Amino acid sequence: MRAGAHLLSRIGRIAGIGAVLIAAAGAPVVVGASPALADCATAGCPAPVPLPPGAFKFPPGARWQYQLQAARDAKGTACLYPSTGGINTGITGTSFATGVTVAPTVFDIDFQTDALCTGGTITQENAAAVSALHAQGAHVIGYIDAGGRESFRPDFPQYQSFNDSCGGCLFGRPISGFRNEFWLNINNNVFGHDPNDPAGTTESAQEFILEEIAARLARVKADGFDGVEFDVVDSWQNNTGLTISADTQLQFNTQLANMAHQQGLSAALKNDVEQIPDLLPYFDFAINEQCQQYKECATLQPFLNAGDAVYQVEYKLSTGKFCPQANQAHRSAILKTFDLFDTPWTPCT
């Protein structure tokens, strides 16, 4: 999922939409829930797997860049920087705080190369970009959509096969604003057949998804990334067309973080700010969209209090509306546009 898909859920919470809506088919759809109703004690979260010695710990205060689509020419038809999969490794911008030209030292990019740079389908990974960034002293986060199905990914046929085997149990509604992406059913109480397993076997939807994510994590590690961003990990408070509880979300998210640590990768919590008190022992830093716009930045303070980084991106506010607050709180904040191309990039520090 690219940026901005959390907008609907946040508007819903601000407007006071109730915790459960009834879908057209009659199934309950969890849109929001009181965080007090869920914690790791009731969710059955696994024990935290610590980040192993020698793994990179993303530093607070570092300037970061967020690029999830390849840089392209003015017509939008040609990939720029093809040797690094469309990633602009030399980007610079003007610091809000100092007015001088600066460069990021942390990059958050997709672990797979944008299809624009590979003939229209994804056929390679962004290892070349990681190598180039490491050569200039930067560190790199690999983006993974953990809670959504993306039809443009090479492993999509496996998701489709599982969904077909269980009568459509795996896919929920489209993710708002993203026509090729649908919410995934992360529950343990629906079952289907994993096409990678012997015929006649079944497993839960959650087990299947976690196995697919494990395969992606193995590639993130092999490509040399230093950490991973798990996106779409707040389905419990969105209009997904599925019944996903806050407890289930906690149980799913904690397993993701443990899997990252088992690969020696730092794990970033993306949004899901209401569950930070329970997720803080599992995740190493936070990536947040629009906390200033939606007045949620205070929820990120536990990460900062623990000495962990908070990487913030705003899309709609001018830098004067969020940079002073972010700089004072020691959040690493940038201004981007929703499409998350290489530019614009305006750092607060």
Coordinates of C-alpha atoms in Angstrom, one line a residue:
M1 CA 0.0 0.0 0.0
R2 CA 1.2 3.4 -0.8
A3 CA 0.5 6.4 1.5
G4 CA -2.8 7.8 2.6
A5 CA -4.9 4.7 3.1
H6 CA -5.3 5.5 6.8
L7 CA -7.2 8.7 6.0
L8 CA -10.7 7.1 6.1
S9 CA -10.2 5.4 9.4
R10 CA -8.8 8.6 11.1
I11 CA -11.7 10.6 9.8
G12 CA -14.1 8.0 11.2
R13 CA -12.5 8.1 14.6
I14 CA -12.5 11.9 14.7
A15 CA -16.1 12.0 13.6
G16 CA -17.1 9.6 16.2
I17 CA -18.2 6.7 14.0
G18 CA -19.1 3.7 16.2
A19 CA -16.9 0.7 16.8
V20 CA -18.9 -1.7 14.6
L21 CA -20.8 -1.2 11.4
I22 CA -22.9 -3.8 9.6
A23 CA -21.8 -4.6 6.1
A24 CA -24.2 -5.1 3.3
A25 CA -23.8 -8.8 3.6
G26 CA -24.7 -8.7 7.3
A27 CA -21.2 -9.4 8.7
P28 CA -19.9 -7.1 11.4
V29 CA -17.0 -4.9 10.2
V30 CA -14.6 -3.6 12.9
V31 CA -14.0 0.0 12.2
G32 CA -12.8 1.2 15.6
A33 CA -12.4 -0.2 19.1
S34 CA -11.4 1.1 22.5
P35 CA -7.7 0.2 23.0
A36 CA -8.6 -0.5 26.6
L37 CA -10.5 -3.6 25.4
A38 CA -7.3 -5.2 24.0
D39 CA -3.9 -5.9 25.4
C40 CA -1.3 -8.6 25.0
A41 CA -2.6 -10.5 28.0
T42 CA -5.9 -11.1 26.4
A43 CA -4.5 -11.4 22.8
G44 CA -2.0 -14.1 23.6
C45 CA 0.9 -12.3 22.2
P46 CA 4.1 -14.3 21.9
A47 CA 7.1 -13.3 24.1
P48 CA 9.2 -10.6 22.4
V49 CA 12.2 -11.8 20.4
P50 CA 15.0 -9.3 21.0
L51 CA 16.8 -7.6 18.2
P52 CA 20.0 -9.6 18.0
P53 CA 23.4 -8.1 18.7
G54 CA 25.0 -6.5 15.7
A55 CA 21.6 -5.6 14.1
F56 CA 21.3 -2.0 13.1
K57 CA 19.3 0.2 15.4
F58 CA 17.8 3.2 13.5
P59 CA 18.9 6.4 15.3
P60 CA 16.5 9.1 16.6
G61 CA 17.0 12.4 14.9
A62 CA 18.3 11.0 11.6
R63 CA 17.0 12.7 8.4
W64 CA 15.0 10.2 6.4
Q65 CA 13.6 9.8 2.9
Y66 CA 10.4 8.0 2.0
Q67 CA 10.3 6.8 -1.6
L68 CA 7.9 4.0 -2.6
Q69 CA 7.6 4.7 -6.3
A70 CA 10.4 5.0 -8.9
A71 CA 11.5 8.4 -10.0
R72 CA 10.2 9.1 -13.5
D73 CA 10.4 11.6 -16.3
A74 CA 8.1 14.6 -16.8
K75 CA 5.7 12.4 -18.9
G76 CA 5.7 9.7 -16.2
T77 CA 6.6 7.0 -18.7
A78 CA 10.4 6.5 -18.2
C79 CA 12.2 5.3 -15.2
L80 CA 14.9 7.6 -13.9
Y81 CA 18.0 6.2 -12.1
P82 CA 17.5 2.8 -13.6
S83 CA 20.8 1.4 -12.1
T84 CA 19.2 1.7 -8.7
G85 CA 15.7 0.7 -9.6
G86 CA 14.3 4.3 -9.8
I87 CA 15.6 5.2 -6.3
N88 CA 17.2 8.6 -6.2
T89 CA 20.1 7.9 -3.9
G90 CA 21.6 11.4 -4.3
I91 CA 18.5 13.4 -3.3
T92 CA 19.0 16.6 -1.3
G93 CA 16.7 19.2 0.1
T94 CA 16.5 22.4 2.1
S95 CA 16.3 22.0 5.8
F96 CA 13.3 23.9 7.4
A97 CA 15.4 24.5 10.5
T98 CA 18.6 25.8 8.9
G99 CA 17.9 26.7 5.3
V100 CA 20.9 24.8 4.1
T101 CA 21.0 21.9 1.7
V102 CA 21.0 18.5 3.4
A103 CA 20.7 14.8 2.5
P104 CA 19.0 11.9 4.2
T105 CA 20.9 9.2 6.0
V106 CA 17.9 6.8 6.3
F107 CA 15.9 5.7 3.3
D108 CA 12.6 3.8 3.3
I109 CA 12.1 2.1 0.0
D110 CA 10.1 -0.9 -1.4
F111 CA 12.1 -4.1 -1.3
Q112 CA 11.0 -4.8 -4.9
T113 CA 11.8 -2.6 -7.9
D114 CA 9.0 -0.6 -9.3
A115 CA 7.6 -2.3 -12.4
L116 CA 8.0 0.9 -14.4
C117 CA 11.8 0.2 -14.3
T118 CA 11.4 -3.5 -15.3
G119 CA 9.1 -3.5 -18.3
G120 CA 5.7 -3.3 -16.6
T121 CA 6.0 -6.2 -14.2
I122 CA 8.1 -6.7 -11.0
T123 CA 11.0 -8.9 -11.9
Q124 CA 13.8 -7.8 -9.5
E125 CA 14.5 -6.4 -6.1
N126 CA 16.2 -3.2 -4.9
A127 CA 19.5 -4.7 -3.8
A128 CA 21.4 -2.4 -6.1
A129 CA 19.8 0.6 -4.4
V130 CA 20.7 -0.8 -1.0
S131 CA 24.3 -1.3 -2.0
A132 CA 24.6 2.2 -3.4
L133 CA 23.1 3.7 -0.2
H134 CA 25.3 1.7 2.0
A135 CA 28.3 2.9 0.0
Q136 CA 27.4 6.5 0.9
G137 CA 26.9 5.7 4.6
A138 CA 23.1 5.6 4.6
H139 CA 20.9 2.8 6.1
V140 CA 17.8 1.4 4.4
I141 CA 14.4 0.2 5.5
G142 CA 12.6 -2.3 3.3
Y143 CA 8.8 -1.7 2.8
I144 CA 6.4 -4.7 3.1
D145 CA 2.7 -4.5 2.9
A146 CA 1.8 -7.1 5.6
G147 CA -1.9 -6.7 5.9
G148 CA -3.0 -6.1 2.3
R149 CA -3.0 -8.1 -0.9
E150 CA -1.4 -6.4 -3.8
S151 CA -2.2 -7.8 -7.3
F152 CA 1.0 -6.4 -8.8
R153 CA 3.3 -8.5 -6.5
P154 CA 5.0 -11.7 -7.9
D155 CA 3.5 -13.7 -5.0
F156 CA -0.1 -12.5 -5.7
P157 CA -1.1 -15.8 -7.4
Q158 CA -0.5 -17.6 -4.1
Y159 CA -2.8 -15.3 -2.2
Q160 CA -5.4 -15.7 -5.0
S161 CA -5.1 -19.5 -4.8
F162 CA -5.7 -19.5 -1.0
N163 CA -8.6 -17.1 -1.3
D164 CA -10.2 -19.4 -4.0
S165 CA -9.7 -22.4 -1.8
C166 CA -11.7 -21.0 1.1
G167 CA -14.5 -19.4 -0.9
G168 CA -13.2 -15.9 -0.7
C169 CA -12.3 -15.8 3.0
L170 CA -8.9 -14.1 2.6
F171 CA -9.8 -10.8 0.8
G172 CA -11.8 -8.0 2.3
R173 CA -12.7 -4.7 0.8
P174 CA -10.5 -2.6 -1.4
I175 CA -8.1 -0.4 0.6
S176 CA -9.3 3.1 0.2
G177 CA -7.6 4.9 -2.7
F178 CA -5.7 1.8 -3.9
R179 CA -7.5 -0.1 -6.7
N180 CA -5.1 -3.0 -6.8
E181 CA -5.0 -3.6 -3.0
F182 CA -7.5 -5.3 -0.6
W183 CA -7.5 -5.9 3.1
L184 CA -6.4 -9.3 4.2
N185 CA -8.2 -11.5 6.7
I186 CA -5.6 -12.0 9.5
N187 CA -7.8 -14.2 11.6
N188 CA -7.0 -17.7 12.9
N189 CA -10.5 -19.0 12.5
V190 CA -10.8 -19.3 8.8
F191 CA -9.0 -21.9 6.8
G192 CA -7.9 -22.6 3.3
H193 CA -5.2 -24.4 1.3
D194 CA -1.7 -23.0 0.9
P195 CA -0.7 -23.8 -2.7
N196 CA 2.9 -24.4 -1.4
D197 CA 1.7 -27.3 0.8
P198 CA 0.6 -30.9 -0.2
A199 CA -2.8 -31.3 -1.6
G200 CA -5.6 -31.8 1.0
T201 CA -3.9 -29.8 3.7
T202 CA -5.4 -26.6 5.3
E203 CA -4.1 -23.8 7.5
S204 CA -5.5 -20.6 8.9
A205 CA -5.5 -17.4 7.0
Q206 CA -3.2 -15.9 9.5
E207 CA -0.7 -18.8 9.2
F208 CA -0.7 -18.5 5.4
I209 CA -0.1 -14.7 5.5
L210 CA 2.7 -15.0 8.0
E211 CA 4.4 -17.7 5.8
E212 CA 4.2 -15.4 2.8
I213 CA 5.6 -12.5 4.8
A214 CA 8.4 -14.7 6.1
A215 CA 9.4 -15.4 2.5
R216 CA 9.4 -11.7 1.8
L217 CA 11.5 -11.0 4.9
A218 CA 14.0 -13.5 3.8
R219 CA 14.5 -11.5 0.6
V220 CA 14.7 -8.2 2.5
K221 CA 17.5 -9.8 4.5
A222 CA 19.2 -11.2 1.4
D223 CA 19.1 -7.8 -0.3
G224 CA 21.0 -6.2 2.5
F225 CA 18.3 -4.0 4.1
D226 CA 18.9 -2.9 7.7
G227 CA 15.3 -2.9 8.8
V228 CA 11.7 -3.4 7.7
E229 CA 8.5 -1.4 7.6
F230 CA 5.3 -3.4 8.0
D231 CA 2.4 -1.5 6.4
V232 CA -1.3 -2.1 6.8
V233 CA -1.1 -3.3 10.4
D234 CA -4.2 -1.4 11.7
S235 CA -7.0 -3.3 10.0
W236 CA -8.9 -3.6 13.3
Q237 CA -9.9 0.0 13.1
N238 CA -10.7 0.2 9.4
N239 CA -13.7 -0.6 7.3
T240 CA -12.3 -3.8 5.9
G241 CA -15.3 -5.9 5.2
L242 CA -13.9 -8.4 7.7
T243 CA -14.3 -9.0 11.5
I244 CA -10.9 -8.3 13.0
S245 CA -10.5 -7.6 16.7
A246 CA -8.0 -5.4 18.4
D247 CA -6.7 -8.6 20.1
T248 CA -6.1 -10.3 16.7
Q249 CA -4.3 -7.2 15.5
L250 CA -1.9 -7.3 18.5
Q251 CA -1.3 -11.0 18.0
F252 CA -0.5 -10.5 14.3
N253 CA 1.7 -7.4 14.7
T254 CA 3.8 -8.9 17.5
Q255 CA 4.5 -12.0 15.4
L256 CA 5.6 -9.7 12.5
A257 CA 8.1 -7.9 14.8
N258 CA 9.5 -11.2 16.1
M259 CA 9.9 -12.6 12.6
A260 CA 11.9 -9.5 11.6
H261 CA 14.2 -9.9 14.6
Q262 CA 14.7 -13.5 13.7
Q263 CA 16.1 -12.3 10.4
G264 CA 18.3 -9.7 12.2
L265 CA 16.2 -6.8 10.9
S266 CA 15.0 -3.8 13.0
A267 CA 11.2 -3.6 12.9
A268 CA 9.2 -0.4 12.4
L269 CA 5.7 0.0 13.6
K270 CA 3.6 1.8 11.0
N271 CA 0.8 3.9 12.5
D272 CA -1.5 1.8 14.8
V273 CA -0.8 4.4 17.4
E274 CA -3.6 3.2 19.8
Q275 CA -1.7 -0.1 20.4
I276 CA 1.7 1.4 21.0
P277 CA 1.6 0.6 24.8
D278 CA 1.5 -3.1 24.0
L279 CA 3.6 -3.1 20.9
L280 CA 6.5 -1.0 22.2
P281 CA 8.4 -4.0 23.6
Y282 CA 8.3 -5.6 20.2
F283 CA 9.1 -2.8 17.7
D284 CA 12.4 -0.9 17.5
F285 CA 11.1 2.4 16.0
A286 CA 8.0 4.0 14.6
I287 CA 7.0 5.3 11.2
N288 CA 4.0 7.6 11.3
E289 CA 1.9 9.3 8.7
Q290 CA 0.2 12.6 9.5
C291 CA 0.3 12.6 13.3
Q292 CA 0.4 16.3 13.4
Q293 CA -2.6 16.7 11.0
Y294 CA -4.6 14.3 13.1
K295 CA -3.3 15.4 16.5
E296 CA -1.9 12.0 17.3
C297 CA 1.8 12.8 17.8
A298 CA 1.6 12.5 21.6
T299 CA 0.9 8.8 21.2
L300 CA 4.4 8.3 19.8
Q301 CA 6.1 9.7 22.9
P302 CA 6.7 6.2 24.4
F303 CA 9.1 5.4 21.5
L304 CA 11.0 8.6 22.1
N305 CA 11.1 8.0 25.9
A306 CA 12.6 4.6 25.2
G307 CA 15.4 6.2 23.0
D308 CA 13.8 4.9 19.8
A309 CA 13.4 6.8 16.6
V310 CA 10.2 8.2 15.3
Y311 CA 10.1 8.9 11.6
Q312 CA 7.2 11.2 10.7
V313 CA 5.8 12.2 7.3
E314 CA 3.2 14.8 6.6
Y315 CA 1.4 15.3 3.3
K316 CA -1.1 18.2 3.7
L317 CA 0.4 20.6 6.2
S318 CA 3.0 23.3 5.4
T319 CA 6.3 22.8 7.1
G320 CA 5.6 25.7 9.4
K321 CA 2.6 23.8 10.8
F322 CA 4.5 20.8 11.9
C323 CA 8.3 21.2 11.8
P324 CA 8.7 23.3 14.9
Q325 CA 6.7 20.8 17.0
A326 CA 8.5 17.8 15.5
N327 CA 12.0 19.3 16.0
Q328 CA 11.2 20.2 19.6
A329 CA 10.0 16.7 20.3
H330 CA 13.0 15.1 18.4
R331 CA 10.8 13.4 15.8
S332 CA 12.4 13.1 12.4
A333 CA 9.8 14.7 10.2
I334 CA 9.6 15.4 6.4
L335 CA 7.0 16.8 4.0
K336 CA 6.1 14.6 1.1
T337 CA 3.2 14.1 -1.3
F338 CA 0.9 11.1 -1.2
D339 CA 2.5 9.5 -4.3
L340 CA 5.8 9.1 -2.5
F341 CA 8.0 9.7 -5.5
D342 CA 11.6 10.8 -4.8
T343 CA 10.6 14.5 -4.9
P344 CA 9.4 16.6 -3.2
W345 CA 11.5 16.0 -0.1
T346 CA 11.5 18.7 2.6
P347 CA 13.2 17.7 5.9
C348 CA 12.4 19.6 9.1
T349 CA 16.0 19.4 10.3

